[in-house]
Amino acid sequence: MHKKLFIPGPVEVKEDVLQKMATPMIGHRTKDASRLQRSVSEKMMKLLYTNNQILLSTTSGSGLMEGAIRSCTRKRAAVFAVGAFGKRWYDMAVDNNVPADLFEVEWGTPTTPEQVDEVLSTGKYDLITVTHNETSTGIMNPVGEIGKLLKAKYPDVIFCVDTVSSAAGAKIEVDEWGIDVCITSTQKALALPPGLAICSFSQKALDAGRQVENRGYYLDLVKLYDYIQKKDHQYPSTPSLSHMFALDYQLDNILAEGLEARFARHKEMADYVRAWANKHFELFPAEEYASNTLTNIKNTKEISVSDLNKKLAMRGYTISNGYGKLKDKTFRIAHMGETTLPEIKELLANIEDILGL
Ligand SMILES: *Cc1c(COP(=O)(O)O)cnc(C)c1O
C-alpha cells in the first residue's frame, strides 16, 4: 500500500504530474529544449516575483546552496543558522575552502534583522546566507525584513536565501526583498519528484561571482548563467529533461490555482495544525515565526513517535520524527504542495484515534 506522505519532502506528487516525467526524450541541444527551459524559467519568475534570471540545476537544493556560497563569496560569508539546514551552508563553505563564520541561535527561534545588523556592522562580510523556512525546527524567518535592512545599510552584500521548503507554499518576493540568490528544489512545496534545483540569480550576484577565481565546475553559477545567455536557455551538461517536462506542467497548475490562493491554502492548513498542536501538545517554534509549510510539534506526552508512525503506516499515512537532536522530542507534520485541509483533518483524526486523544 502506498503511504501518503506528510513529511517535509519528498511530498505527494499528483498522478498527472508523475506521468509528465515519462514524456518521450528530446535532444538537449534542440530548439524544443530551449523552449521548454525558457518556459520553466518564465513561470518560475512569476512564482518568485522576480525579473532575475532563473538557473536550473540537475542536483537538489543542496547543490545550488553549495554552488551559491562558493561562486559568490569574495571575502567572507556570514552564515545565519536557526537549525540543521542553515548550518549545512557553513559545512559547505568549510569543505570548499570558502572563508565563513557561523551565527547560530537557539533552535526554535528566528534569525532577526538585529542579529544580521550586528554581524554585518563589523564590515567583515560580503555575502550572507539565511534560511527562509527551517525544516528541522519549523521556523519561518523574517526574510523580507532582513532584506529591507540590507537594502538600506548593506547594499553590496550578496543575499542568499534557502527557500527549499517554502517556495510555492509561501509568498517569497525576491525583487522586493532584494534576494540575490533564491534557492529551491522540486520535492517540497512544488510537489514534484526530487532531482532538480532552481534558483534566481541577480546581476549583483553575477558581478560578485565574476570576481571569484575558483568557482568549481559543475556548480559554477556564473558559468550556468553565461551558458544560458549564449545558448538560449540550454545548459553546459545534460539536464534532467524529465523534471523539466513535469515542472513546466506543474507550474501551469500552480499558476492556475492562483498564487495568492495557493499561499492561503498553505496558511489555512498551518493554522489548523498549529491549533491542533496547541490543544494536544505544544508548538516547538516561537508561534509568531511558525512555518506555513510544516509544523514541528513538541512531544509533551512522550509518545513513541516511531510506534505512532508504524500504526499510521498501516492506515496509509507517514509523518516525520524530529530532526537530528530533536528526534523523539518533537514530531513534524508537513502541509505543503498539493495537500489539502480535508487530508490534514483526516490525518489528525487518525493520530487522535491511535493515541486515544
Ligand atoms: C530539504 C531542505 C534542504 C535540502 O534540499 P535537498 O533538495 O534535499 O538538497 C535544504 N534546506 C531546507 C530548508 C530543506 O528543507
XYZ file of C-alpha atoms and ligand atoms in Angstrom:
372
model
C 0.000 0.000 0.000
C 1.225 3.495 -0.806
C 1.689 5.546 2.341
C 0.577 9.139 1.853
C 3.464 11.457 2.653
C 3.003 14.129 5.294
C 6.780 14.506 5.625
C 8.629 17.699 4.650
C 9.880 16.322 1.363
C 9.519 14.407 -0.750
C 5.792 15.097 -0.786
C 2.889 13.533 -2.637
C 3.046 14.055 -6.397
C -0.166 14.084 -8.419
C -0.585 11.241 -10.896
C -0.794 13.544 -13.942
C 2.434 15.296 -12.876
C 4.173 11.928 -12.414
C 3.034 10.996 -15.925
C 4.805 14.062 -17.345
C 8.098 12.607 -16.089
C 7.520 9.835 -18.650
C 7.384 12.249 -21.627
C 9.482 10.880 -24.542
C 13.007 12.353 -24.607
C 14.145 15.231 -26.752
C 17.698 16.231 -27.573
C 19.122 18.652 -25.022
C 20.679 20.775 -27.796
C 17.419 21.337 -29.649
C 15.071 24.282 -30.016
C 12.487 22.218 -28.118
C 14.853 22.014 -25.138
C 15.431 25.776 -25.281
C 11.699 26.394 -25.440
C 10.999 24.065 -22.504
C 13.693 25.577 -20.295
C 12.706 29.120 -21.183
C 9.093 28.323 -20.358
C 10.020 26.849 -16.953
C 12.181 29.891 -16.199
C 9.450 32.386 -17.085
C 6.927 30.614 -14.869
C 9.414 30.366 -12.001
C 9.972 34.140 -12.286
C 6.258 34.632 -11.671
C 6.262 32.273 -8.711
C 9.234 34.076 -7.139
C 8.119 37.621 -8.071
C 11.375 38.391 -9.830
C 12.872 39.673 -13.053
C 16.173 37.966 -12.253
C 17.449 35.114 -14.389
C 16.384 31.636 -13.274
C 19.025 28.877 -13.209
C 18.066 25.192 -13.240
C 20.431 22.572 -11.869
C 20.154 18.820 -12.041
C 21.023 18.414 -8.382
C 18.856 19.021 -5.357
C 18.553 22.171 -3.259
C 21.872 21.385 -1.592
C 23.602 21.532 -4.975
C 22.674 25.155 -5.591
C 23.356 26.069 -1.950
C 26.919 24.803 -2.373
C 27.178 26.484 -5.782
C 25.964 29.820 -4.424
C 28.272 30.133 -1.435
C 31.272 29.007 -3.454
C 30.531 31.034 -6.587
C 29.683 34.361 -4.946
C 31.776 34.777 -1.779
C 34.664 37.123 -2.489
C 35.815 37.985 1.007
C 33.918 36.118 3.717
C 30.447 34.678 4.226
C 28.240 35.079 7.293
C 26.043 32.010 7.690
C 22.931 32.519 9.815
C 21.560 29.220 11.067
C 18.384 28.506 13.007
C 18.671 24.740 12.582
C 20.301 21.889 10.674
C 19.748 23.185 7.133
C 21.114 26.615 7.961
C 24.242 25.035 9.363
C 24.638 22.893 6.243
C 25.641 26.072 4.393
C 28.526 26.563 6.821
C 29.763 22.983 6.299
C 29.646 23.587 2.538
C 31.749 26.741 2.923
C 34.345 24.924 5.031
C 34.518 21.971 2.627
C 35.021 24.339 -0.326
C 37.682 26.489 1.337
C 35.318 29.441 1.393
C 36.036 31.737 4.376
C 32.905 31.794 6.535
C 31.612 32.272 10.063
C 28.578 30.602 11.585
C 25.986 32.537 13.588
C 23.574 30.184 15.290
C 20.624 30.840 17.543
C 18.784 28.512 19.858
C 16.613 26.035 17.889
C 13.038 27.259 17.738
C 13.998 30.935 17.474
C 14.493 33.012 14.299
C 17.274 34.990 12.637
C 16.378 38.636 13.285
C 17.344 41.793 11.368
C 19.005 42.984 14.604
C 21.288 39.951 14.650
C 22.171 40.387 10.975
C 22.836 44.111 11.507
C 25.169 43.418 14.406
C 27.179 40.882 12.382
C 27.352 42.973 9.191
C 28.322 46.149 11.036
C 31.784 44.578 11.501
C 32.349 45.072 7.761
C 33.927 41.602 7.525
C 31.344 40.001 5.247
C 30.277 40.386 1.628
C 27.744 37.533 1.495
C 25.144 36.197 3.903
C 23.015 33.082 3.893
C 19.628 32.878 5.584
C 17.140 30.007 5.707
C 13.637 31.174 4.879
C 11.911 28.067 6.218
C 13.985 25.886 8.531
C 12.631 22.381 8.117
C 14.399 20.970 11.183
C 12.735 23.390 13.598
C 9.619 24.661 11.804
C 10.713 28.300 11.861
C 9.919 30.762 9.069
C 12.432 33.608 9.214
C 11.541 37.272 8.535
C 13.472 37.347 5.258
C 11.608 40.409 3.972
C 12.695 42.465 6.981
C 16.275 41.248 6.677
C 16.168 42.233 3.010
C 14.958 45.698 3.940
C 17.933 46.084 6.277
C 20.369 45.032 3.553
C 18.863 47.434 1.019
C 19.137 50.319 3.495
C 22.539 49.667 5.071
C 24.471 46.937 3.245
C 23.602 47.176 -0.456
C 26.817 45.449 -1.565
C 26.315 42.312 0.489
C 25.085 39.299 -1.515
C 21.878 37.912 -0.017
C 21.471 34.130 -0.432
C 18.248 32.558 0.807
C 17.282 28.908 1.167
C 13.593 28.640 0.234
C 13.758 24.891 -0.401
C 10.813 24.011 1.840
C 8.759 27.170 1.315
C 8.822 28.291 -2.336
C 5.374 27.607 -3.857
C 3.929 27.290 -0.340
C 4.534 30.810 0.934
C 4.937 34.167 -0.776
C 8.567 34.984 -1.473
C 9.068 38.323 -3.184
C 12.592 38.027 -4.496
C 12.923 41.509 -6.052
C 11.024 43.358 -3.332
C 13.072 41.626 -0.626
C 16.354 42.109 -2.513
C 17.291 38.417 -2.607
C 20.286 37.827 -4.884
C 20.222 34.031 -4.941
C 16.903 32.405 -4.013
C 17.187 28.623 -3.981
C 14.590 25.873 -4.029
C 14.140 22.304 -5.190
C 11.363 20.257 -6.694
C 10.373 17.759 -3.992
C 8.834 20.075 -1.427
C 6.093 22.685 -1.893
C 6.442 22.464 -5.692
C 5.209 18.860 -5.359
C 7.395 17.091 -7.905
C 9.815 14.182 -7.551
C 13.314 15.081 -6.194
C 16.170 15.736 -8.604
C 16.059 19.315 -9.826
C 17.092 22.529 -8.095
C 16.096 26.037 -9.107
C 17.395 29.466 -8.186
C 17.041 33.076 -9.166
C 20.339 34.844 -9.784
C 20.711 38.631 -9.664
C 23.013 40.910 -11.645
C 24.698 41.743 -8.337
C 25.371 38.049 -7.643
C 26.716 37.683 -11.174
C 29.075 40.655 -10.770
C 30.296 39.262 -7.437
C 30.773 35.798 -8.917
C 32.930 37.145 -11.739
C 35.417 38.348 -9.130
C 35.752 34.862 -7.610
C 38.615 32.885 -9.054
C 37.755 29.237 -8.345
C 34.036 28.634 -8.572
C 34.227 24.892 -9.148
C 32.943 23.306 -12.339
C 29.504 21.684 -12.205
C 28.055 24.135 -9.694
C 29.641 27.319 -11.044
C 26.607 29.604 -11.167
C 28.363 32.193 -13.336
C 29.089 29.521 -15.929
C 25.446 28.375 -15.871
C 24.309 31.961 -16.277
C 26.663 32.728 -19.176
C 25.816 29.491 -20.943
C 22.082 30.003 -20.931
C 22.514 33.564 -22.224
C 24.654 32.364 -25.114
C 22.706 29.183 -25.918
C 19.102 30.295 -25.327
C 18.402 28.557 -22.026
C 20.457 25.447 -22.664
C 22.827 24.055 -20.049
C 26.523 23.067 -20.152
C 25.773 19.412 -19.329
C 22.751 17.167 -19.936
C 19.956 18.188 -17.575
C 17.010 16.156 -16.284
C 14.612 16.970 -19.083
C 12.061 14.680 -17.422
C 11.887 17.012 -14.449
C 11.562 19.996 -16.735
C 8.576 18.484 -18.572
C 6.908 17.826 -15.227
C 7.857 21.179 -13.705
C 6.631 23.111 -16.731
C 3.264 21.328 -16.396
C 3.084 21.637 -12.602
C 3.835 25.374 -12.768
C 0.783 25.734 -15.009
C -1.277 24.009 -12.308
C 0.206 26.276 -9.634
C -0.455 29.451 -11.612
C -3.969 28.225 -12.431
C -4.702 27.683 -8.739
C -3.567 31.283 -8.267
C -0.512 32.173 -6.207
C -2.449 34.025 -3.520
C -4.968 31.173 -3.274
C -2.151 28.641 -3.034
C -0.403 30.541 -0.245
C -3.736 30.987 1.554
C -4.378 27.233 1.352
C -0.993 26.596 2.983
C -1.706 29.167 5.693
C -5.116 27.627 6.397
C -3.589 24.161 6.811
C -0.833 25.592 9.030
C -3.349 27.401 11.247
C -5.329 24.202 11.626
C -2.327 22.032 12.539
C -0.999 24.674 14.945
C -4.334 24.885 16.752
C -4.390 21.085 16.962
C -0.807 21.048 18.279
C -1.622 23.666 20.909
C -4.663 21.679 22.002
C -2.955 18.303 22.390
C 0.776 19.081 22.617
C 2.792 22.308 22.195
C 4.383 24.079 19.283
C 8.155 23.782 19.123
C 8.955 27.087 17.340
C 8.083 30.549 18.569
C 4.485 30.833 17.318
C 4.845 34.222 15.566
C 7.603 32.672 13.407
C 5.930 29.299 12.842
C 6.224 27.881 9.338
C 3.277 27.751 6.959
C 4.503 24.599 5.213
C 5.272 22.318 8.139
C 4.536 22.201 11.853
C 7.052 20.985 14.404
C 5.261 19.723 17.497
C 6.812 19.257 20.943
C 6.312 15.716 22.146
C 4.970 16.787 25.542
C 3.091 13.495 26.006
C 6.299 11.497 25.417
C 4.640 9.251 22.885
C 6.756 6.863 20.833
C 6.929 8.657 17.502
C 8.152 5.532 15.705
C 5.239 3.472 17.113
C 2.826 6.171 16.022
C 4.333 6.140 12.539
C 4.106 2.320 12.369
C 0.417 2.488 13.220
C -0.142 5.361 10.796
C 1.635 3.342 8.096
C -0.919 0.541 8.491
C -3.594 3.135 7.744
C -1.663 4.573 4.796
C -0.001 7.707 6.219
C 3.540 8.818 7.152
C 4.686 11.759 9.260
C 8.227 12.746 10.340
C 10.072 12.338 13.571
C 12.001 15.298 14.996
C 15.145 16.167 13.033
C 18.600 15.274 14.374
C 18.861 16.157 18.021
C 15.084 16.692 18.170
C 14.375 13.011 17.359
C 11.562 11.781 19.655
C 11.500 15.215 21.330
C 9.350 16.592 18.520
C 7.481 15.264 15.506
C 6.723 17.064 12.276
C 3.691 17.239 10.045
C 4.165 18.745 6.599
C 1.298 20.589 4.938
C 2.773 21.584 1.634
C 2.474 21.050 -2.077
C -0.889 19.687 -3.192
C -2.018 18.591 0.281
C -5.492 19.856 1.220
C -7.160 20.733 4.510
C -9.537 17.720 4.359
C -6.485 15.425 4.033
C -4.864 17.135 7.032
C -8.068 16.687 9.057
C -8.176 13.025 8.109
C -4.546 12.541 9.181
C -5.048 14.298 12.516
C -8.239 12.314 13.209
C -6.237 9.122 12.682
C -3.499 10.337 15.036
C -6.125 11.157 17.669
C -7.654 7.725 17.232
C -4.311 5.922 17.545
C -3.169 7.925 20.571
C -6.593 7.990 22.220
C -6.577 11.781 22.415
C 15.134 19.782 2.178
C 15.884 21.002 2.527
C 17.169 21.253 2.042
C 17.914 20.258 1.250
O 17.394 20.210 -0.011
P 17.721 18.987 -0.971
O 16.853 19.295 -2.137
O 17.330 17.749 -0.198
O 19.162 19.031 -1.239
C 17.763 22.447 2.331
N 17.146 23.369 3.092
C 15.918 23.151 3.587
C 15.302 24.214 4.423
C 15.255 21.973 3.317
O 14.034 21.767 3.807
